[in-house]
Structure formats: structure tokens, C-alpha cells
Short mmCIF file of C-alpha atoms in Angstrom, two decimals:
data_model
loop_
_atom_site.label_atom_id
_atom_site.label_comp_id
_atom_site.label_asym_id
_atom_site.label_seq_id
_atom_site.Cartn_x
_atom_site.Cartn_y
_atom_site.Cartn_z
CA MET C 213 -20.67 -17.33 6.13
CA ARG C 214 -16.85 -18.11 5.86
CA ILE C 215 -15.24 -14.69 4.56
CA GLY C 216 -11.68 -13.92 3.58
CA ILE C 217 -10.68 -10.26 3.59
CA VAL C 218 -7.54 -8.84 2.00
CA THR C 219 -5.54 -5.92 2.40
CA GLN C 220 -2.22 -4.68 1.67
CA ALA C 221 -2.62 -1.82 3.90
CA TYR C 222 -0.13 -1.56 7.10
CA PHE C 223 -2.57 -3.93 9.10
CA PRO C 224 -3.08 -3.10 11.70
CA ILE C 225 -1.67 0.54 12.27
CA HIS C 226 -4.20 2.93 12.57
CA GLY C 227 -5.20 4.15 8.72
CA GLY C 228 -8.25 4.33 6.51
CA VAL C 229 -8.19 0.97 5.41
CA THR C 230 -6.71 -0.72 8.22
CA GLU C 231 -9.63 0.75 10.52
CA HIS C 232 -12.16 -0.52 7.67
CA VAL C 233 -10.95 -3.95 7.50
CA HIS C 234 -10.79 -4.40 11.49
CA HIS C 235 -14.01 -2.87 12.23
CA THR C 236 -15.91 -5.00 9.43
CA ALA C 237 -14.18 -8.09 10.40
CA VAL C 238 -15.16 -7.55 14.11
CA GLU C 239 -18.79 -6.45 13.34
CA LEU C 240 -19.15 -9.27 10.92
CA GLU C 241 -17.95 -11.57 13.20
CA LYS C 242 -20.48 -10.40 16.02
CA ARG C 243 -23.41 -11.38 13.47
CA GLY C 244 -21.93 -15.39 13.46
CA HIS C 245 -19.63 -15.13 10.09
CA GLU C 246 -16.23 -16.54 10.14
CA VAL C 247 -13.73 -13.76 9.54
CA THR C 248 -10.27 -14.47 8.05
CA ILE C 249 -8.07 -11.36 7.36
CA ILE C 250 -5.20 -11.72 4.54
CA THR C 251 -2.26 -9.19 4.58
CA ALA C 252 1.84 -8.68 4.58
CA ASN C 253 4.47 -9.74 6.93
CA PHE C 254 5.88 -6.29 7.76
CA ASN C 255 8.33 -6.70 10.81
CA ARG C 256 9.31 -8.89 13.24
CA ASP C 257 6.76 -6.96 16.10
CA ASP C 258 3.51 -7.85 13.74
CA LYS C 259 2.53 -11.44 15.15
CA GLN C 260 1.89 -9.26 18.61
CA TYR C 261 -1.35 -7.72 17.10
CA ASP C 262 -2.46 -10.78 15.22
CA SER C 263 -5.92 -12.62 16.77
CA HIS C 264 -6.88 -15.85 15.32
CA ARG C 265 -8.43 -14.20 12.34
CA VAL C 266 -4.99 -13.20 10.86
CA ARG C 267 -3.23 -14.86 8.25
CA ARG C 268 0.16 -12.68 6.87
CA VAL C 269 1.81 -13.95 3.23
CA GLY C 270 4.78 -12.34 1.45
CA PHE C 271 6.66 -8.99 2.24
CA ASP C 272 6.16 -5.91 2.52
CA VAL C 273 7.63 -2.78 0.64
CA THR C 274 6.89 0.95 1.29
CA LEU C 275 6.76 2.96 -1.95
CA PRO C 276 5.64 6.70 -2.79
CA SER C 277 2.12 6.77 -4.72
CA ASN C 278 -0.23 9.52 -5.30
CA GLY C 279 1.17 12.38 -2.74
CA ALA C 280 1.88 9.49 0.22
CA PHE C 281 3.29 6.27 1.10
CA CYS C 282 1.87 3.22 0.14
CA ASN C 283 2.47 -0.65 1.11
CA VAL C 284 2.98 -2.94 -1.47
CA THR C 285 3.23 -6.99 -0.77
CA PHE C 286 5.74 -8.97 -2.34
CA GLY C 287 6.60 -12.54 -2.47
CA PHE C 288 6.81 -15.28 -4.82
CA ARG C 289 4.73 -18.17 -3.59
CA LEU C 290 2.07 -15.29 -3.11
CA ALA C 291 -0.46 -17.32 -5.56
CA GLU C 292 0.42 -20.66 -4.03
CA GLN C 293 -0.11 -19.08 -0.55
CA LEU C 294 -3.34 -17.81 -1.47
CA ARG C 295 -4.82 -21.11 -2.59
CA ASP C 296 -3.42 -23.36 0.22
CA LEU C 297 -5.46 -20.85 2.44
CA GLU C 298 -8.57 -20.90 0.20
CA ARG C 299 -8.45 -24.92 0.54
CA GLU C 300 -7.86 -24.49 4.09
CA LYS C 301 -10.53 -22.01 5.07
CA LYS C 302 -13.15 -22.89 2.08
CA PHE C 303 -14.31 -19.19 1.85
CA ASP C 304 -18.14 -18.70 0.47
CA LEU C 305 -16.70 -15.20 -0.24
CA VAL C 306 -13.97 -12.79 -0.68
CA HIS C 307 -13.70 -9.25 0.12
CA ILE C 308 -10.53 -7.64 -1.40
CA HIS C 309 -9.50 -3.81 -0.86
CA SER C 310 -8.10 -2.12 -3.39
CA PRO C 311 -8.27 -5.12 -5.80
CA VAL C 312 -6.52 -4.00 -9.05
CA ASP C 313 -3.40 -2.46 -6.96
CA PRO C 314 -0.22 -4.54 -7.25
CA ILE C 315 0.65 -7.05 -6.08
CA LEU C 316 -1.16 -8.69 -3.10
CA PRO C 317 -4.95 -7.58 -4.43
CA LEU C 318 -4.40 -8.43 -7.99
CA VAL C 319 -2.84 -11.76 -7.23
CA ALA C 320 -5.69 -12.46 -4.59
CA THR C 321 -8.38 -11.26 -7.34
CA LYS C 322 -7.06 -13.60 -9.97
CA THR C 323 -6.34 -16.53 -7.51
CA PHE C 324 -9.02 -17.03 -5.55
CA ILE C 325 -11.94 -19.18 -6.83
CA ALA C 326 -14.94 -17.84 -4.36
CA PRO C 327 -16.89 -15.04 -5.49
CA LYS C 328 -15.01 -11.68 -5.24
CA ILE C 329 -15.97 -8.29 -3.79
CA GLY C 330 -13.65 -5.51 -4.25
CA THR C 331 -13.72 -2.12 -2.38
CA PHE C 332 -12.22 0.89 -4.06
CA HIS C 333 -10.71 3.56 -1.95
CA THR C 334 -8.82 5.53 -3.85
CA TYR C 335 -9.44 9.20 -5.85
CA MET C 336 -7.09 11.17 -8.06
CA ASP C 337 -7.98 13.52 -11.00
CA SER C 338 -6.12 11.07 -13.25
CA SER C 339 -3.60 8.34 -12.84
CA LEU C 340 -1.38 7.19 -15.23
CA GLY C 341 -0.39 4.24 -13.84
CA PHE C 342 -4.29 2.86 -14.23
CA GLU C 343 -4.45 4.11 -17.66
CA ILE C 344 -1.24 1.70 -18.75
CA LEU C 345 -2.03 -1.07 -16.61
CA GLN C 346 -5.76 -0.89 -17.30
CA HIS C 347 -5.28 -3.19 -20.91
CA PHE C 348 -3.07 -5.93 -18.63
CA THR C 349 -5.74 -6.29 -15.18
CA MET C 350 -9.20 -5.60 -17.07
CA LYS C 351 -9.72 -9.43 -17.52
CA ILE C 352 -8.70 -9.59 -13.62
CA PHE C 353 -11.05 -6.88 -12.54
CA GLN C 354 -13.97 -8.92 -14.64
CA ARG C 355 -13.15 -11.83 -12.04
CA LEU C 356 -14.84 -9.59 -9.38
CA SER C 357 -18.51 -10.29 -8.89
CA GLY C 358 -19.10 -6.72 -7.04
CA ARG C 359 -17.88 -3.79 -6.22
CA ILE C 360 -18.05 -1.30 -3.69
CA ALA C 361 -16.68 2.52 -3.92
CA VAL C 362 -16.14 4.42 -0.56
CA SER C 363 -17.37 7.36 -2.24
CA ALA C 364 -18.77 8.87 -5.36
CA PRO C 365 -15.77 10.34 -5.93
CA ALA C 366 -14.17 6.93 -5.85
CA ARG C 367 -16.70 5.63 -7.95
CA ASP C 368 -16.21 7.97 -10.65
CA PHE C 369 -12.50 7.81 -10.77
CA PHE C 370 -12.37 3.94 -11.19
CA ASN C 371 -15.38 3.83 -13.47
CA LYS C 372 -13.06 5.87 -16.27
CA TYR C 373 -10.28 2.93 -16.17
CA TYR C 374 -12.76 -0.14 -15.23
CA PRO C 375 -16.30 1.02 -16.19
CA GLY C 376 -18.58 -2.03 -14.31
CA ASP C 377 -21.53 -1.25 -11.67
CA TYR C 378 -20.32 -0.13 -8.08
CA ARG C 379 -22.08 0.59 -4.80
CA VAL C 380 -21.61 3.36 -3.20
CA ILE C 381 -21.19 2.27 0.84
CA PRO C 382 -18.99 4.95 2.93
CA ASN C 383 -15.75 4.09 5.66
CA GLY C 384 -17.61 4.42 9.26
CA VAL C 385 -16.16 5.47 12.29
CA ASP C 386 -16.15 4.11 16.29
CA THR C 387 -18.41 5.96 17.82
CA GLU C 388 -17.71 4.00 21.05
CA ARG C 389 -14.42 5.04 20.89
CA PHE C 390 -14.07 8.40 19.60
CA ARG C 391 -16.65 10.27 21.67
CA PRO C 392 -16.49 13.67 23.38
CA ASP C 393 -16.68 12.33 27.19
CA VAL C 394 -13.37 10.62 26.43
CA GLY C 395 -10.66 11.49 29.09
CA LYS C 396 -8.43 14.61 27.83
CA LEU C 397 -4.85 14.87 28.31
CA GLU C 398 -3.65 16.25 31.29
CA GLN C 399 -0.64 17.85 30.34
CA TYR C 400 -2.19 20.24 27.74
CA GLN C 401 -4.85 21.42 30.23
CA ASP C 402 -3.11 24.72 30.92
CA GLY C 403 -5.60 27.13 29.55
CA SER C 404 -4.09 27.64 25.85
CA LEU C 405 -6.65 26.38 22.83
CA ASN C 406 -5.43 23.30 21.54
CA ILE C 407 -5.25 22.66 17.51
CA VAL C 408 -4.95 19.01 16.34
CA PHE C 409 -3.77 17.82 13.50
CA VAL C 410 -3.71 13.83 13.13
CA GLY C 411 -2.34 11.86 9.68
CA ARG C 412 0.66 10.18 8.35
CA LEU C 413 3.13 13.08 7.29
CA ASP C 414 2.75 12.46 3.67
CA PRO C 415 3.14 15.21 1.36
CA ARG C 416 -0.89 15.05 0.59
CA LYS C 417 -2.08 15.56 3.96
CA GLY C 418 -0.95 19.47 3.56
CA LEU C 419 0.88 19.85 6.71
CA LYS C 420 3.23 22.57 5.70
CA TYR C 421 0.66 24.66 5.01
CA LEU C 422 -0.94 24.28 8.52
CA LEU C 423 2.46 25.17 10.05
CA LYS C 424 2.86 28.16 7.39
CA ALA C 425 -0.32 29.65 8.94
CA MET C 426 0.70 29.28 12.56
CA PRO C 427 2.26 32.52 12.93
CA ILE C 428 -0.72 34.14 11.99
CA VAL C 429 -2.82 31.95 14.37
CA ALA C 430 -0.77 32.78 16.95
CA ALA C 431 -0.42 36.44 16.57
CA ALA C 432 -3.87 37.11 16.73
CA VAL C 433 -4.62 34.61 19.59
CA PRO C 434 -1.51 34.32 21.76
CA LYS C 435 -2.76 31.05 23.98
CA VAL C 436 -2.54 28.55 21.44
CA ARG C 437 -0.74 25.38 20.53
CA LEU C 438 -0.58 22.88 17.76
CA ILE C 439 -0.35 19.42 18.50
CA VAL C 440 0.81 17.27 15.71
CA VAL C 441 0.09 13.28 15.86
CA GLY C 442 1.43 11.23 13.33
CA GLY C 443 4.79 9.47 12.26
CA GLY C 444 6.77 9.38 8.71
CA ALA C 445 9.82 9.82 7.14
CA LEU C 446 9.53 13.52 6.56
CA LYS C 447 9.03 14.77 10.37
CA GLU C 448 12.51 16.25 10.31
CA TYR C 449 11.19 18.02 6.81
CA TYR C 450 8.10 19.29 8.22
CA ARG C 451 10.49 20.87 11.60
CA THR C 452 11.88 23.17 8.88
CA PHE C 453 8.52 25.00 8.55
CA VAL C 454 8.35 25.67 12.24
CA MET C 455 8.99 29.79 12.78
CA ASP C 456 10.93 30.18 15.97
CA GLU C 457 8.74 32.54 17.50
CA ILE C 458 6.48 29.88 17.82
CA ARG C 459 8.63 26.57 17.99
CA ASP C 460 7.52 26.03 21.62
CA ARG C 461 4.28 26.35 20.55
CA VAL C 462 4.11 23.20 17.91
CA ILE C 463 4.37 19.72 19.51
CA PHE C 464 5.35 16.78 17.35
CA GLU C 465 4.05 13.85 19.24
CA GLY C 466 4.88 11.20 16.47
CA PHE C 467 2.95 7.95 16.30
CA VAL C 468 0.32 7.50 18.61
CA PRO C 469 -0.54 4.20 19.98
CA ALA C 470 -4.49 3.69 19.45
CA ALA C 471 -5.72 2.95 22.60
CA ILE C 472 -4.77 6.74 23.22
CA LEU C 473 -5.61 8.52 19.84
CA PRO C 474 -9.16 9.36 21.05
CA SER C 475 -7.83 11.71 24.16
CA TYR C 476 -6.02 13.42 21.44
CA PHE C 477 -9.23 14.65 19.72
CA ALA C 478 -10.96 14.74 23.03
CA THR C 479 -8.13 17.28 23.95
CA ALA C 480 -8.60 19.78 20.78
CA ASP C 481 -10.45 22.69 20.42
CA LEU C 482 -10.38 22.46 16.84
CA PHE C 483 -9.09 19.57 14.43
CA ILE C 484 -7.53 20.93 11.07
CA ALA C 485 -7.21 18.60 7.85
CA PRO C 486 -5.09 20.45 5.26
CA ALA C 487 -4.98 17.73 2.78
CA THR C 488 -4.24 18.58 -0.83
CA GLU C 489 -5.11 15.76 -2.70
CA GLY C 490 -5.90 11.87 -2.96
CA GLU C 491 -8.53 12.03 -0.48
CA SER C 492 -11.71 9.76 -1.54
CA PHE C 493 -13.22 9.85 1.45
CA GLY C 494 -11.69 11.38 5.04
CA ILE C 495 -12.15 8.90 7.98
CA VAL C 496 -10.23 11.09 10.20
CA LEU C 497 -13.22 14.01 9.43
CA LEU C 498 -15.57 11.43 11.17
CA GLU C 499 -13.29 10.93 13.99
CA ALA C 500 -12.90 14.44 15.06
CA MET C 501 -16.78 14.89 14.34
CA ALA C 502 -17.78 11.70 16.74
CA ALA C 503 -15.48 13.56 19.32
CA GLY C 504 -17.44 16.50 18.92
CA VAL C 505 -14.83 18.33 17.55
CA PRO C 506 -14.93 21.23 15.12
CA ILE C 507 -12.93 21.17 12.19
CA VAL C 508 -11.55 23.27 9.66
CA ALA C 509 -11.03 21.04 6.50
CA SER C 510 -9.26 21.66 2.45
CA ASN C 511 -12.21 22.30 0.25
CA ILE C 512 -11.20 19.13 -2.33
CA THR C 513 -12.76 16.23 -3.16
CA GLY C 514 -13.35 13.74 -0.76
CA TYR C 515 -13.70 15.85 2.08
CA ASN C 516 -16.63 18.08 0.65
CA THR C 517 -18.58 14.78 0.36
CA VAL C 518 -18.28 14.19 4.13
CA LEU C 519 -17.90 17.80 5.70
CA ASN C 520 -20.91 19.95 5.36
CA ASN C 521 -19.49 23.37 5.05
CA GLY C 522 -20.79 25.57 8.09
CA GLN C 523 -22.46 22.46 10.03
CA GLU C 524 -19.92 20.06 11.26
CA GLY C 525 -17.04 23.04 10.62
CA PHE C 526 -15.77 24.97 7.67
CA LEU C 527 -14.10 23.78 4.25
CA VAL C 528 -11.05 26.50 3.45
CA PRO C 529 -9.03 26.55 -0.23
CA LYS C 530 -6.40 24.11 -0.34
CA GLU C 531 -2.69 25.39 0.03
CA LYS C 532 -3.88 28.79 1.14
CA PRO C 533 -2.18 29.59 4.57
CA LEU C 534 -3.82 32.93 4.77
CA HIS C 535 -6.99 31.42 4.20
CA LEU C 536 -6.78 28.63 6.47
CA ALA C 537 -5.62 31.07 9.63
CA GLU C 538 -8.63 33.06 9.26
CA LYS C 539 -10.75 30.26 9.61
CA ILE C 540 -8.67 29.10 12.62
CA ILE C 541 -8.82 32.16 14.31
CA GLU C 542 -12.25 32.92 13.87
CA LEU C 543 -12.90 29.91 15.36
CA LEU C 544 -10.82 30.01 18.26
CA ARG C 545 -12.14 33.31 19.02
CA ASP C 546 -15.95 32.06 19.06
CA THR C 547 -16.47 29.14 21.71
CA GLU C 548 -20.17 29.36 21.01
CA LEU C 549 -20.11 28.26 17.32
CA ARG C 550 -17.56 25.78 18.12
CA GLN C 551 -19.86 24.13 20.70
CA ARG C 552 -22.47 24.07 18.14
CA LEU C 553 -20.17 22.85 15.23
CA GLY C 554 -18.98 20.08 17.48
CA LYS C 555 -22.64 19.22 18.27
CA GLN C 556 -23.80 18.91 14.69
CA GLY C 557 -20.59 16.56 14.24
CA CYS C 558 -21.54 14.24 16.94
CA GLN C 559 -24.89 13.80 15.30
CA THR C 560 -23.66 13.13 11.90
CA ALA C 561 -20.96 10.76 12.88
CA ARG C 562 -23.55 8.49 14.07
CA GLN C 563 -24.84 8.14 10.54
CA TYR C 564 -21.33 6.22 9.76
CA SER C 565 -21.00 4.13 12.85
CA TRP C 566 -19.88 0.71 11.58
CA PRO C 567 -22.47 -1.20 12.66
CA LYS C 568 -24.75 0.91 10.21
CA VAL C 569 -22.17 0.87 7.28
CA THR C 570 -21.35 -3.30 8.54
CA ASP C 571 -25.41 -3.84 7.51
CA ARG C 572 -25.10 -2.40 4.30
CA ILE C 573 -21.87 -4.42 3.41
CA GLU C 574 -23.59 -7.59 4.50
CA ALA C 575 -26.15 -6.91 2.73
CA TYR C 576 -24.31 -6.45 -0.70
CA TYR C 577 -22.77 -9.72 0.43
CA HIS C 578 -26.17 -11.55 0.26
CA GLU C 579 -27.13 -9.76 -2.71
CA VAL C 580 -23.92 -10.79 -4.75
CA LEU C 581 -24.12 -14.40 -3.44
CA GLY C 582 -27.97 -14.41 -4.34
CA ARG C 583 -26.74 -13.62 -8.22
CA LYS C 584 -24.29 -16.99 -8.07
#
């Protein structure tokens, strides 16, 4: 099968949508399919990451959206470039991520002739933008032959604005890459307990609440440090939340290359995901689970569909530093509990391995094509 996969997320930088695109492409190619990833030009260094499967169109602009910074692909010749690419590749099917998002996904959904499947990743309580756009984009949405939602919350959110039949197929995790026996980072093996946060430094990731909780944690557990992994324009803003008395215990690592990211998870005694909103799933939770790391996460829609409270970790009220600190302290003081949660996390993560997720996606491809 000749498959095109469209994404305007910052490919190949680590992130939920890009992980999905990369791993499904790799798995589909292992099964004999010919895959072409269609994405934007981001900067001059992009092409060093490109394999034979990546084709770039237009150019990227980063804009604030839903408590984060999102990539939007612009270009005066997008439709023409996509038509040329379809004539060249003769796609049997095109898989478009976030198909009603401006601009590249919408243009792709409208332009490609081959049967199209859209994957919907977003969750919000409501969206004025989608409410406004619905009238203009419904006809384009109806060009989709199939629809995948990465979670029940994502399905329910989009079904309010774009009613239709959605197949829920979750995101996955690379269980070969994230696992408990990956080497730990030597510089952090000094007897301190390591708390790890991984995520883009966007407001909705809730890092400021973790930073506010850290003085309480440090007072109760003297030998502890927080390692913050992730880049973003707000890095210096978040540094202002670090109290002077714990400044030497909070390490901002910035952006970490994908090759060494698993070592940060392996180094963690505890993983914290304090996001406040806008999470439809939570791949980062699966990565921590696969690494055998116990989790404390906000009890928000999206996270509570992945993490079973009390099994792989604990869910706490969002935006409550005191509650967050109390649960962190409890787990840091109980080695046996952390080990039990980590072991269960490994078992849960296996159900989300990319081969298993791709089995479901590939089966859905055949189902959709069988209707034609």
C-alpha cells in the first residue's frame, strides 16, 4: 500500500504527534507499505533528519494555542505541491493528523484525491475557534473516509463540532527505547532522589505548580533534586519560580536529544506530570511507565484515561502545589511503593507498544479501503 502521512507538528522534534507519525511510519514500512511523511520546512537543519520518506512543503510559523505553542504551516503553493506529490506517489491512502487544523492539514484534506483518514489529537472543554470554523470546514471534514481519535475525550470533544463515526485508537510508546534497564545518567547518581519533569515549557504543562511544590518537598526530603527536561521560550520565566533555598536542587536541562531522553527517565525515582489542561492522552506518561518509573500526575481529562490511580502512580488535583508536594513526599519516603508502581507501569505500557497500536491502525486502513 502507498501511504501518505501528513503532519504540521515540528517533525522530527520529540512530541506526541511527531512520535505517532514516526513510529507508525516505521512499523508500516516493516510490513511492506511505502510511506511518505509530508510536513513543513522548519529551519535550515531540518533535512539532516530526513530519510527517503520525508517530503517538506511550505514553511512553519509557531503560534500560541490551547495553552501551548503550536506549529502552523503556511505556503502560497501548498495545494499545488500536494497535487504534484500525489501524482508522483500515487497514494492508495492518506493519513492526515489534526485534519481540520489550519493550514496544511485542511489543505491536504481538501486537496488529496485518495481516500483520507484523519487522526484527532486535541482535547479542550470547548473551542470558540472550532465553533467559528465549523461552518467553513464541515464540507472539508466530510471528505474524510475514516476518523481516528487518540482517546475517548478527544472523540467526544470533536464530535461536538464535527459529528461522525470515530474509531478510538490510542497513542503508543516505544517499549524498546523506554525501559527500566536503560543506563542512568552518572552525574545524578550521588545519593539524591531524582524527580523528573519532561515536556515543552508551555503554560498548560503546569511546571510552575511543581516548582512551587519543591520547597515543601525539599524541607521534608533533604536529599532530593528536580530535573526539568524540555525547551521553550518561557524557560527564564519558569526560573523565577525557583526559591533561593532550592536553587541548587533544580536543574533546567533544556532540550534533550531523543537519543539520550530514555536515560533521563531511567534516572528518575519519580516522574511528575502537573499539566493543567488540554491533554487528550499523555504519551509522556506511557514513556515513564515503560521505563518503570512511578508517576504523580494531575487528575485531568486525558491523563486519567491513561494512568490508573493507585496502580502506576497517583492522580492529584491540578494547580494545587500542596497536594502535589504531599503525594511526592509520600512516594519518596516509600521505596517499596515506588517499586510496585513502577513494575505495574511496565506491564501497562506493553499494551501500548507501537506494533500493537499499528496493528489497529493498519486494520482500520483496510476496513476503510474495503468500503470503497
